[in-house]
CSV table of N, CA and C in Angstrom, one decimal:
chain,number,residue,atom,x,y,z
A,17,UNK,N,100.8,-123.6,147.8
A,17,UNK,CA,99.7,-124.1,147.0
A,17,UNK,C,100.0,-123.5,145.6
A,18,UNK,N,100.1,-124.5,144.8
A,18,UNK,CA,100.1,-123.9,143.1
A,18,UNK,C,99.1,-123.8,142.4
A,19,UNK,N,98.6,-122.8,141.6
A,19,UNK,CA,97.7,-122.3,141.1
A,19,UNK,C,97.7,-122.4,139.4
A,20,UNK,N,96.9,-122.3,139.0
A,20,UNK,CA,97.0,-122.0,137.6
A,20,UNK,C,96.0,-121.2,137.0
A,21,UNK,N,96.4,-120.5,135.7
A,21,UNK,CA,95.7,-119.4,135.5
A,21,UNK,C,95.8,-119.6,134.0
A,22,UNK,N,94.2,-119.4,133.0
A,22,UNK,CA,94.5,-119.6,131.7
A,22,UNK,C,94.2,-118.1,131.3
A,23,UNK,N,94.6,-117.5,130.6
A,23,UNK,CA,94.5,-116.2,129.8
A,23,UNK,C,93.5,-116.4,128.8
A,24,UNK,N,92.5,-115.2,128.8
A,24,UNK,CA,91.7,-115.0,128.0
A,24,UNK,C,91.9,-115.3,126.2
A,25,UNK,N,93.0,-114.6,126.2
A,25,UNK,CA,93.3,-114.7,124.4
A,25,UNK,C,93.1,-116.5,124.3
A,26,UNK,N,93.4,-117.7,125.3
A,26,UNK,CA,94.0,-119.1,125.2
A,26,UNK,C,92.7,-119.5,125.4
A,27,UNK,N,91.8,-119.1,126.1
A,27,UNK,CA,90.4,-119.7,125.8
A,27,UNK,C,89.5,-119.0,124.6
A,28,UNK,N,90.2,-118.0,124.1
A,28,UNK,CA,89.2,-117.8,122.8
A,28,UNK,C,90.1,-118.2,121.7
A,29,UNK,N,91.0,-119.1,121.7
A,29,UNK,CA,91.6,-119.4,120.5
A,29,UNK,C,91.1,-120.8,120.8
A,30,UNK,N,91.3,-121.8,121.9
A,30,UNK,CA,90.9,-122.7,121.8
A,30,UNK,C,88.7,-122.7,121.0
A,31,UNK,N,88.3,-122.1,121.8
A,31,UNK,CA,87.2,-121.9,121.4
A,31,UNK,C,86.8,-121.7,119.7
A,32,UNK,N,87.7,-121.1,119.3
A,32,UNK,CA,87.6,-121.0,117.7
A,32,UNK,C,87.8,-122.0,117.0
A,33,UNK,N,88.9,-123.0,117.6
A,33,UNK,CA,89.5,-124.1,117.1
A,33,UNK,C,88.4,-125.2,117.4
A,34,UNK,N,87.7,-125.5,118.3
A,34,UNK,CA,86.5,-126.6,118.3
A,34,UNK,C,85.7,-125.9,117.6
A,35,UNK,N,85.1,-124.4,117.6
A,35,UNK,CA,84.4,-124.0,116.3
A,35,UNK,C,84.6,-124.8,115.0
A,36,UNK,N,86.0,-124.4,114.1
A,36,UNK,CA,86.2,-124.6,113.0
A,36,UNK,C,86.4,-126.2,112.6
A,37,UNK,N,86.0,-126.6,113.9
A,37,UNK,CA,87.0,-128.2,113.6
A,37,UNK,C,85.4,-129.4,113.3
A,38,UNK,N,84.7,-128.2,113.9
A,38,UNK,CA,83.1,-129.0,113.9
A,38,UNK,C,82.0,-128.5,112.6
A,39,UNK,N,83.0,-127.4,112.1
A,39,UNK,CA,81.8,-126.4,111.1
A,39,UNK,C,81.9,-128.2,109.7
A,40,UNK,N,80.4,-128.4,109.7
A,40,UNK,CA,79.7,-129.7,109.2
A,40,UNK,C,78.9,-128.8,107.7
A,41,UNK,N,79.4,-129.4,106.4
A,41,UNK,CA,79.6,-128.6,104.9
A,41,UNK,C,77.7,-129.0,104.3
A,42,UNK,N,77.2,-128.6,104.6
A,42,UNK,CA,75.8,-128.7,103.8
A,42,UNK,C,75.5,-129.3,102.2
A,43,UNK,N,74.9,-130.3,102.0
A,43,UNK,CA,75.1,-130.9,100.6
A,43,UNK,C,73.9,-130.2,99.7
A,44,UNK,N,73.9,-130.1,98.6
A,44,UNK,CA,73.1,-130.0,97.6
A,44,UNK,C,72.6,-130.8,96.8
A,45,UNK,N,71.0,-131.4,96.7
A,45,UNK,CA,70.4,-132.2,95.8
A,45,UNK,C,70.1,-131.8,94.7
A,46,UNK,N,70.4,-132.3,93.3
A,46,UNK,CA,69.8,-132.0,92.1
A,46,UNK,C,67.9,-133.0,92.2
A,47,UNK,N,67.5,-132.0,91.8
A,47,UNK,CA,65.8,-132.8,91.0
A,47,UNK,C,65.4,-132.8,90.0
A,48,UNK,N,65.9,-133.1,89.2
A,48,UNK,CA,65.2,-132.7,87.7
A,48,UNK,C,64.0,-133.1,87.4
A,49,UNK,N,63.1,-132.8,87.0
A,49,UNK,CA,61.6,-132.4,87.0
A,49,UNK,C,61.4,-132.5,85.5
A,50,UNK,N,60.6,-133.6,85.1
A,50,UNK,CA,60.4,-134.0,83.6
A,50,UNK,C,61.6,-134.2,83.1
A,51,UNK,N,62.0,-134.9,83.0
A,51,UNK,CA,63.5,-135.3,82.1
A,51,UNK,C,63.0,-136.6,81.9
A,52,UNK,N,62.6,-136.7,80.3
A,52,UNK,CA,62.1,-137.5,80.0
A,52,UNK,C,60.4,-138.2,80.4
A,53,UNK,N,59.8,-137.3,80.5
A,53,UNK,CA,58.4,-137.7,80.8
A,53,UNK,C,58.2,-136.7,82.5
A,54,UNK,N,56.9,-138.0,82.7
A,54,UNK,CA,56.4,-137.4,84.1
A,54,UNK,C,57.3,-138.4,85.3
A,55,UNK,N,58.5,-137.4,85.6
A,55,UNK,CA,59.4,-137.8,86.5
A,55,UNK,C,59.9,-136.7,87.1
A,56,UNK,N,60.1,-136.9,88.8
A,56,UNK,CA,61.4,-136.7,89.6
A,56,UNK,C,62.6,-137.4,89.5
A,57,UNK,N,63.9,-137.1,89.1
A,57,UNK,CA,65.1,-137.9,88.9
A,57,UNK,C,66.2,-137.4,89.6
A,58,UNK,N,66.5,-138.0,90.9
A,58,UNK,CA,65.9,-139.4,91.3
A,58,UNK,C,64.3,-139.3,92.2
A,59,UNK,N,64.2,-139.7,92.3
A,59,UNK,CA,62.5,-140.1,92.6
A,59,UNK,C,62.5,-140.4,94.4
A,60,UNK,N,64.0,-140.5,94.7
A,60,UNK,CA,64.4,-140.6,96.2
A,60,UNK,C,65.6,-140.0,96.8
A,61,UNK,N,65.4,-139.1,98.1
A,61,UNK,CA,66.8,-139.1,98.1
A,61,UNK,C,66.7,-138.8,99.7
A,62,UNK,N,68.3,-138.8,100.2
A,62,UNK,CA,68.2,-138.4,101.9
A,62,UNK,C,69.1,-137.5,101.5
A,63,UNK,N,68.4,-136.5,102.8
A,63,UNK,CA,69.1,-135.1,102.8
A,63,UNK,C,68.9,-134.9,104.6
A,64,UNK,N,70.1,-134.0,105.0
A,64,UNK,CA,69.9,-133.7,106.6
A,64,UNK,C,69.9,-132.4,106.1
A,65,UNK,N,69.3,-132.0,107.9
A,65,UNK,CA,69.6,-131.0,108.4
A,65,UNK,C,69.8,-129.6,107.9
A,66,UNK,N,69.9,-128.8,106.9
A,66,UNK,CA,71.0,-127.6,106.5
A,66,UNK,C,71.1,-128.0,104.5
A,67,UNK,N,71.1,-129.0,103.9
A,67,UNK,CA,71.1,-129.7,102.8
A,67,UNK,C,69.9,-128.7,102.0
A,68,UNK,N,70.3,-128.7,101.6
A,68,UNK,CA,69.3,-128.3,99.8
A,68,UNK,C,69.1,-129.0,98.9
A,69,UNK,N,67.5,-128.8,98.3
A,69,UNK,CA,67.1,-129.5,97.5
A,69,UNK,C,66.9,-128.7,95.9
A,70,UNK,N,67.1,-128.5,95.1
A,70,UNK,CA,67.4,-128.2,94.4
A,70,UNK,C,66.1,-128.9,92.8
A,71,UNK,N,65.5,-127.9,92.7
A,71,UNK,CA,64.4,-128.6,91.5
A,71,UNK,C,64.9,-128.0,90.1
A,72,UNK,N,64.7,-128.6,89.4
A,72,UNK,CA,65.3,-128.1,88.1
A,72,UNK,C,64.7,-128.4,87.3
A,73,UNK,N,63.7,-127.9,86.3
A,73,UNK,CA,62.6,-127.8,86.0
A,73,UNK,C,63.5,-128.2,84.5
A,74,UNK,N,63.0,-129.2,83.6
A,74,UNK,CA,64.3,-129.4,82.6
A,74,UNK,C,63.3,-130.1,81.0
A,75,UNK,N,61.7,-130.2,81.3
A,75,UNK,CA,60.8,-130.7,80.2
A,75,UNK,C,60.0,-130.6,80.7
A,76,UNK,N,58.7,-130.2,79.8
A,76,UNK,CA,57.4,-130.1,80.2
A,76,UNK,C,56.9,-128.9,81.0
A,77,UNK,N,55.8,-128.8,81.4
A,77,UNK,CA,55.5,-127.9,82.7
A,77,UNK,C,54.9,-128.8,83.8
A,78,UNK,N,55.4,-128.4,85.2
A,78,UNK,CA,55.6,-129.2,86.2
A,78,UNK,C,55.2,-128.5,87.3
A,79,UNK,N,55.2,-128.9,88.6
A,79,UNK,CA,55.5,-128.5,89.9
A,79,UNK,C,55.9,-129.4,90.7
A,80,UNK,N,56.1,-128.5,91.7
A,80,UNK,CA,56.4,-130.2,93.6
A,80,UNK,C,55.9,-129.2,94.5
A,81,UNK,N,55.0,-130.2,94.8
A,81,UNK,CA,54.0,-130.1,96.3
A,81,UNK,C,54.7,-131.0,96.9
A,82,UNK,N,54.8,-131.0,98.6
A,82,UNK,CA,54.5,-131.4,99.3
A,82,UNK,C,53.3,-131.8,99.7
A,83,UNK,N,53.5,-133.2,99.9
A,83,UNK,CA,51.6,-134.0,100.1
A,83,UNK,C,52.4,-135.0,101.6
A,84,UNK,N,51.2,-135.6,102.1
A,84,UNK,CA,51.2,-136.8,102.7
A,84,UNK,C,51.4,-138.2,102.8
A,85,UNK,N,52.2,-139.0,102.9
A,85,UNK,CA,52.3,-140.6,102.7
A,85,UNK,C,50.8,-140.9,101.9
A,86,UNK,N,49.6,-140.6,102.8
A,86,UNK,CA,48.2,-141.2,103.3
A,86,UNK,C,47.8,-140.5,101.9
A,87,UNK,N,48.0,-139.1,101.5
A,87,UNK,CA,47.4,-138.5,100.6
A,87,UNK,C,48.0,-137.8,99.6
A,88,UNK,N,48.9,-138.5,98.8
A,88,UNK,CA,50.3,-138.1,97.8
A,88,UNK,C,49.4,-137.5,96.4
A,89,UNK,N,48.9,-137.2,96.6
A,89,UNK,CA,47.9,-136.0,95.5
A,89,UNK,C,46.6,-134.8,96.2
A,90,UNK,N,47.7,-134.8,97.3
A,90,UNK,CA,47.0,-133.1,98.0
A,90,UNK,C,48.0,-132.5,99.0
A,91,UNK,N,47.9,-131.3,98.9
A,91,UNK,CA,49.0,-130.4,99.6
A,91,UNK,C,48.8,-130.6,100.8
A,92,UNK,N,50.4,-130.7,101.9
A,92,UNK,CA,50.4,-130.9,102.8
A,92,UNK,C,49.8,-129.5,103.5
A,93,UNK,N,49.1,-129.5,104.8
A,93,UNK,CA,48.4,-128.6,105.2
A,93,UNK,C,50.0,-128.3,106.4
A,94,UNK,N,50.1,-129.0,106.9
A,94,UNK,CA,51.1,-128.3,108.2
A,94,UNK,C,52.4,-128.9,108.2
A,95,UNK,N,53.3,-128.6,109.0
A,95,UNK,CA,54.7,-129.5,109.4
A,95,UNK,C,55.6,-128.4,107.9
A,96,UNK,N,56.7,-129.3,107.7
A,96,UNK,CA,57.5,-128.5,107.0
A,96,UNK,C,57.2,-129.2,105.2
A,97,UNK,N,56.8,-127.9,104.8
A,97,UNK,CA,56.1,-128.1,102.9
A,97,UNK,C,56.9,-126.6,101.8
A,98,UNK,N,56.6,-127.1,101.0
A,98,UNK,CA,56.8,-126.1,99.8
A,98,UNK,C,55.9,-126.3,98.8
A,99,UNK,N,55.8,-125.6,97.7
A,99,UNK,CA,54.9,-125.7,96.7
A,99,UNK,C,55.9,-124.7,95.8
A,100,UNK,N,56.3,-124.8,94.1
A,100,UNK,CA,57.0,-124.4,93.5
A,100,UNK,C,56.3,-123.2,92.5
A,101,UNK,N,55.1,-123.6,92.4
A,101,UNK,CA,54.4,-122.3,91.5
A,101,UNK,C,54.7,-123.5,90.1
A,102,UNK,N,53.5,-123.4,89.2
A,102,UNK,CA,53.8,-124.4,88.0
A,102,UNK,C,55.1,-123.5,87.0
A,103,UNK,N,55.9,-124.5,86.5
A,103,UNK,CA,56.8,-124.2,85.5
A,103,UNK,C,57.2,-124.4,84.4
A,104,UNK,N,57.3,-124.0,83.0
A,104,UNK,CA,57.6,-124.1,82.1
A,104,UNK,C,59.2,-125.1,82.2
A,105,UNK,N,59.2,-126.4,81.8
A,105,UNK,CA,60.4,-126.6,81.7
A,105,UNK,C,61.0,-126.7,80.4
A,106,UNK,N,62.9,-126.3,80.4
A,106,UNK,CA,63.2,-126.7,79.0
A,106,UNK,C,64.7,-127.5,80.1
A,107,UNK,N,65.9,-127.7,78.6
A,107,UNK,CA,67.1,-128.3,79.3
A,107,UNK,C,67.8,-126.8,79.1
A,108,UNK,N,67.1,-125.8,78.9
A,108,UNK,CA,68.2,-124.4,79.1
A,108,UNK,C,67.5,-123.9,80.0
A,109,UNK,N,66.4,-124.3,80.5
A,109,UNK,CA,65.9,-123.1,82.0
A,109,UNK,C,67.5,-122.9,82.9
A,110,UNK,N,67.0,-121.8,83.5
A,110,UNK,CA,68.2,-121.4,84.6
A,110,UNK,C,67.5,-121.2,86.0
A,111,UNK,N,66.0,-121.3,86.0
A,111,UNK,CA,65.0,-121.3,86.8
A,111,UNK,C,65.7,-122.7,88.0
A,112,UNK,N,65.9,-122.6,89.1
A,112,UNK,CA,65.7,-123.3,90.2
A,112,UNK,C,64.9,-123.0,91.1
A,113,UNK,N,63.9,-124.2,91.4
A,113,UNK,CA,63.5,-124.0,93.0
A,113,UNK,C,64.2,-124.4,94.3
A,114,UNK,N,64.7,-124.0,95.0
A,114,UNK,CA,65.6,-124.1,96.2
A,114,UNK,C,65.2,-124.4,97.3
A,115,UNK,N,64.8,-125.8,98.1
A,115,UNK,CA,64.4,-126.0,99.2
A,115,UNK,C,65.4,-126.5,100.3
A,116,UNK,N,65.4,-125.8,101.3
A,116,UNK,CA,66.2,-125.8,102.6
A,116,UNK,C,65.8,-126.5,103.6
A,117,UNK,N,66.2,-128.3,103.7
A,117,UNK,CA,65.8,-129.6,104.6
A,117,UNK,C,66.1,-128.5,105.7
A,118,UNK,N,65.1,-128.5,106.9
A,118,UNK,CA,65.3,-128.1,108.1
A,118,UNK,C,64.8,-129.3,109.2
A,119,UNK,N,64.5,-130.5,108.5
A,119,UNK,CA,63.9,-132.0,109.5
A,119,UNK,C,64.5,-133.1,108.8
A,120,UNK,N,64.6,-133.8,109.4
A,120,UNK,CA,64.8,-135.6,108.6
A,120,UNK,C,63.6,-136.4,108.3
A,121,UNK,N,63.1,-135.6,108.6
A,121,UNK,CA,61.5,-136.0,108.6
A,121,UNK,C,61.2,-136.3,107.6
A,122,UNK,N,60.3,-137.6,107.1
A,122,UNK,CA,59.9,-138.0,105.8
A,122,UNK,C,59.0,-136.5,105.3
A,123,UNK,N,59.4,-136.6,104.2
A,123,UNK,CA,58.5,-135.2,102.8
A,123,UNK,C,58.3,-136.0,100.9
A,124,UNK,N,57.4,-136.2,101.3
A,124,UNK,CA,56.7,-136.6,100.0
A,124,UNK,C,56.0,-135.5,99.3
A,125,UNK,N,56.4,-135.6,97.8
A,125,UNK,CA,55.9,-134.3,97.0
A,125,UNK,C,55.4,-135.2,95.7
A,126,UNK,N,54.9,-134.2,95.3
A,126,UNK,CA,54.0,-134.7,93.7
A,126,UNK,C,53.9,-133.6,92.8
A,127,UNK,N,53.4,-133.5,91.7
A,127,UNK,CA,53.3,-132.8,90.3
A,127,UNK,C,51.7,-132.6,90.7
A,128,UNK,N,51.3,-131.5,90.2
A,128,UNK,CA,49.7,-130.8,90.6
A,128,UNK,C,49.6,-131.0,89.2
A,129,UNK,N,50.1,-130.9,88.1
A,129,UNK,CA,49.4,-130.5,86.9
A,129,UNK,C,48.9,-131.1,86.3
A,130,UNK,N,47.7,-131.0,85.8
A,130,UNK,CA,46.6,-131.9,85.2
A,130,UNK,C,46.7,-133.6,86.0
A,131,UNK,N,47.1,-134.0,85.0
A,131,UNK,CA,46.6,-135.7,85.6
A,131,UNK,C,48.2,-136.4,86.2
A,132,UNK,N,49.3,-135.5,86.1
A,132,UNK,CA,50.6,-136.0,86.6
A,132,UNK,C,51.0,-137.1,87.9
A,133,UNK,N,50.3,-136.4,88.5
A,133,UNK,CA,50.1,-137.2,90.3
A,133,UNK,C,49.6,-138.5,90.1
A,134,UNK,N,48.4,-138.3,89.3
A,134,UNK,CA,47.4,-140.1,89.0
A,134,UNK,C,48.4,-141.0,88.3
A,135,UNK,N,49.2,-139.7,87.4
A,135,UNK,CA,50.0,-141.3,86.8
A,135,UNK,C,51.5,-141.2,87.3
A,136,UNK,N,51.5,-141.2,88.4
A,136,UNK,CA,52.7,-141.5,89.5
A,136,UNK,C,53.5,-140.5,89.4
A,137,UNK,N,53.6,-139.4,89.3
A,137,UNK,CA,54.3,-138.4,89.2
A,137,UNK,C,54.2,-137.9,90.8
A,138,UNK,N,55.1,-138.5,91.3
A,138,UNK,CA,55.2,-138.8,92.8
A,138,UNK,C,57.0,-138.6,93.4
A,139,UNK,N,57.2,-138.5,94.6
A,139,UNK,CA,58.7,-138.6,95.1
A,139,UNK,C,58.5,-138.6,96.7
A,140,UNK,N,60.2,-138.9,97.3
A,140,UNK,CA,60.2,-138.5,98.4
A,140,UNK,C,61.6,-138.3,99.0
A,141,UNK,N,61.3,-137.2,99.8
A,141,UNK,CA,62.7,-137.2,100.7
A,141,UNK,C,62.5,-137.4,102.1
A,142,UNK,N,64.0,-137.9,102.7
A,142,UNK,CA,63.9,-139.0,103.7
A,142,UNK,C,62.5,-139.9,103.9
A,143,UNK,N,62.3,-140.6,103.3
A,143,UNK,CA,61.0,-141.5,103.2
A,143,UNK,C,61.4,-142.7,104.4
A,144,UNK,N,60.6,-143.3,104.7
A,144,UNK,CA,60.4,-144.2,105.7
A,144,UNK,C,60.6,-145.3,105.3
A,145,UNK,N,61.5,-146.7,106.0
A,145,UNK,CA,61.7,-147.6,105.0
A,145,UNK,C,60.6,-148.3,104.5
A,146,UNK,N,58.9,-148.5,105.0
A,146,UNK,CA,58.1,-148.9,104.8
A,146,UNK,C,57.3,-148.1,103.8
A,147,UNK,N,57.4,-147.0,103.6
A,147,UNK,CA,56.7,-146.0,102.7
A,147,UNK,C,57.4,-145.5,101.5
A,148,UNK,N,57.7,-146.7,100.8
A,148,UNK,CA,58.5,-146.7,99.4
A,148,UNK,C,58.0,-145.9,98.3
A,149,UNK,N,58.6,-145.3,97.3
A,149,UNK,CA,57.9,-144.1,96.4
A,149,UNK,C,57.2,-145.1,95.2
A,150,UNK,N,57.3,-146.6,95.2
A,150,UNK,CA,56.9,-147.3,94.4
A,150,UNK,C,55.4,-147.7,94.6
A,151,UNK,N,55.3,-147.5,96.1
A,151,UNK,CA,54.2,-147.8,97.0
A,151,UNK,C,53.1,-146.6,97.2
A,152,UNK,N,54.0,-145.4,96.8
A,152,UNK,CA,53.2,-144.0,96.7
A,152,UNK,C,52.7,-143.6,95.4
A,153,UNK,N,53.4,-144.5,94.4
A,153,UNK,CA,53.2,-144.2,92.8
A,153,UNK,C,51.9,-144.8,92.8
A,154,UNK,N,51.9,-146.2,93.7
A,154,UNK,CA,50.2,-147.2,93.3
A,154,UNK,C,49.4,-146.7,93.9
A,155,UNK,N,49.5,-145.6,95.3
A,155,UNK,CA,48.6,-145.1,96.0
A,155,UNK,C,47.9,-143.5,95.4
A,156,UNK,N,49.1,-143.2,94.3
A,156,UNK,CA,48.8,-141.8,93.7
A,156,UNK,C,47.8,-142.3,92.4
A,157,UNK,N,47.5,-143.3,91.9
A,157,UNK,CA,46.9,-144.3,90.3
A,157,UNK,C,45.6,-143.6,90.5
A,158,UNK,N,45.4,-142.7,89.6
A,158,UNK,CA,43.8,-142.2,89.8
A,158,UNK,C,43.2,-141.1,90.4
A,159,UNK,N,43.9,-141.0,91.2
A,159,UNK,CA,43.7,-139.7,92.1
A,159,UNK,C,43.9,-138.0,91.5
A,160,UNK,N,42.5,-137.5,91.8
A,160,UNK,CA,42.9,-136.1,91.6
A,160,UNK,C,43.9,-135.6,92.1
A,161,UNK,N,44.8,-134.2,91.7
A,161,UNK,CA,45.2,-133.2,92.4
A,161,UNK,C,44.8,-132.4,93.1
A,162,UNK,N,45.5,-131.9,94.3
A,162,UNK,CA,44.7,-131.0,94.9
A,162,UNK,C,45.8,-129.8,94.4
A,163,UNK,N,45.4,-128.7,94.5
A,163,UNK,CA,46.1,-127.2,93.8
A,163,UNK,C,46.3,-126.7,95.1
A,164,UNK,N,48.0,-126.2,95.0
A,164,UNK,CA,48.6,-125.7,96.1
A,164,UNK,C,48.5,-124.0,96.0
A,165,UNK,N,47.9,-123.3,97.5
A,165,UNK,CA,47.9,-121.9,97.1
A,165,UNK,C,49.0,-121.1,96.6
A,166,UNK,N,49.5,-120.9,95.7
A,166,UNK,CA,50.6,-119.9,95.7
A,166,UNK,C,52.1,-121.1,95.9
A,167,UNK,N,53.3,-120.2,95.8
A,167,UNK,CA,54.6,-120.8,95.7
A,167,UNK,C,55.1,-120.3,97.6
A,168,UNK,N,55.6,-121.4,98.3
A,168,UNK,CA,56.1,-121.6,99.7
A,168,UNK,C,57.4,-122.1,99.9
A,169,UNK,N,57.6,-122.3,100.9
A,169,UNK,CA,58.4,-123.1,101.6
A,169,UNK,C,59.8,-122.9,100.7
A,170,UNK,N,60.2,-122.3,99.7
A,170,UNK,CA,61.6,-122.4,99.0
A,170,UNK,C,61.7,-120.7,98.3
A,171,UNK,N,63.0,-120.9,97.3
A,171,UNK,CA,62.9,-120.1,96.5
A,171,UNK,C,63.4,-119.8,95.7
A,172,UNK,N,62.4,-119.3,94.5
A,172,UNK,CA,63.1,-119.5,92.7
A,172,UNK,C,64.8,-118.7,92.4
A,173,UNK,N,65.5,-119.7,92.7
A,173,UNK,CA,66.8,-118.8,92.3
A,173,UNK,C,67.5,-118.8,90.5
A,174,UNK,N,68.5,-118.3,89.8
A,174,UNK,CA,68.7,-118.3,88.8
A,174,UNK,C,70.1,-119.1,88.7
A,175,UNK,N,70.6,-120.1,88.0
A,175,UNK,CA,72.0,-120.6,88.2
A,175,UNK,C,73.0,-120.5,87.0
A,176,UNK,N,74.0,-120.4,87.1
A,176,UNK,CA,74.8,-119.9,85.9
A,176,UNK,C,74.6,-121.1,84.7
């Protein structure tokens, strides 16, 4: 009867080799935040898994909450959110806020400050194809802000 026998070193090299053949490269979103008025730019985007979001505070003073489809001018209470802390923006800030997608899950955010939200200062990532940000700008028309406690879910990094 013939036998076969694999050697340890031949299963941890193979093992390394599906490791490195599957290691999947994480993308980074830019958000520019006021660039040119009361905007997110772009105003949509898809990100997976591991992906970063990336806020870039670039005119005006700003923030991004996370809110609800249903209620896009109040902080989301549960599931996965952030809130940025308001920010002075210029086009020389080096201030980023850094958010880390850990769902594919639709995340809708908005601007708290003063009346930004009412006048569509709205976005979304992975949005739903029926819950368009065009559809969230006419649902945000008027609406107070709600004030997020404190800065969450990310973190102010400095970029060269």
């Amino acid at each position: 009867m013939l036998t076969t026998s694999t050697s340890p070193l031949l299963h941890l090299a193979l093992a390394l080799a599906a490791a490195t053949t599957s290691t999947v490269h994480a993308a980074s979103h830019r958000i520019d935040v006021g660039r040119g008025g009361l905007t997110f730019t772009p105003d949509t985007i898809t990100a997976a898994v591991g992906d970063t979001v990336d806020f870039y505070f670039v005119g005006g003073t700003h923030d991004a909450v996370t809110s609800e489809y249903a209620t896009p001018c109040s902080p989301r209470a549960s599931g996965e959110r952030f809130s940025s802390g308001v920010q002075a923006g210029s086009a020389n800030n080096k201030n980023v806020f850094r958010v880390t997608i850990n769902s594919t899950e639709p995340m809708y955010y908005y601007c708290s400050v003063g009346m930004h939200c009412a006048n569509g200062m709205v976005a979304a990532i992975n949005p739903l194809a029926n819950q368009t940000v065009a559809d969230l700008k006419t649902s945000a028309r008027g609406k107070s802000a709600g004030k997020p406690t404190g800065v969450y879910g990310g973190v102010m990094t400095t970029v060269p």
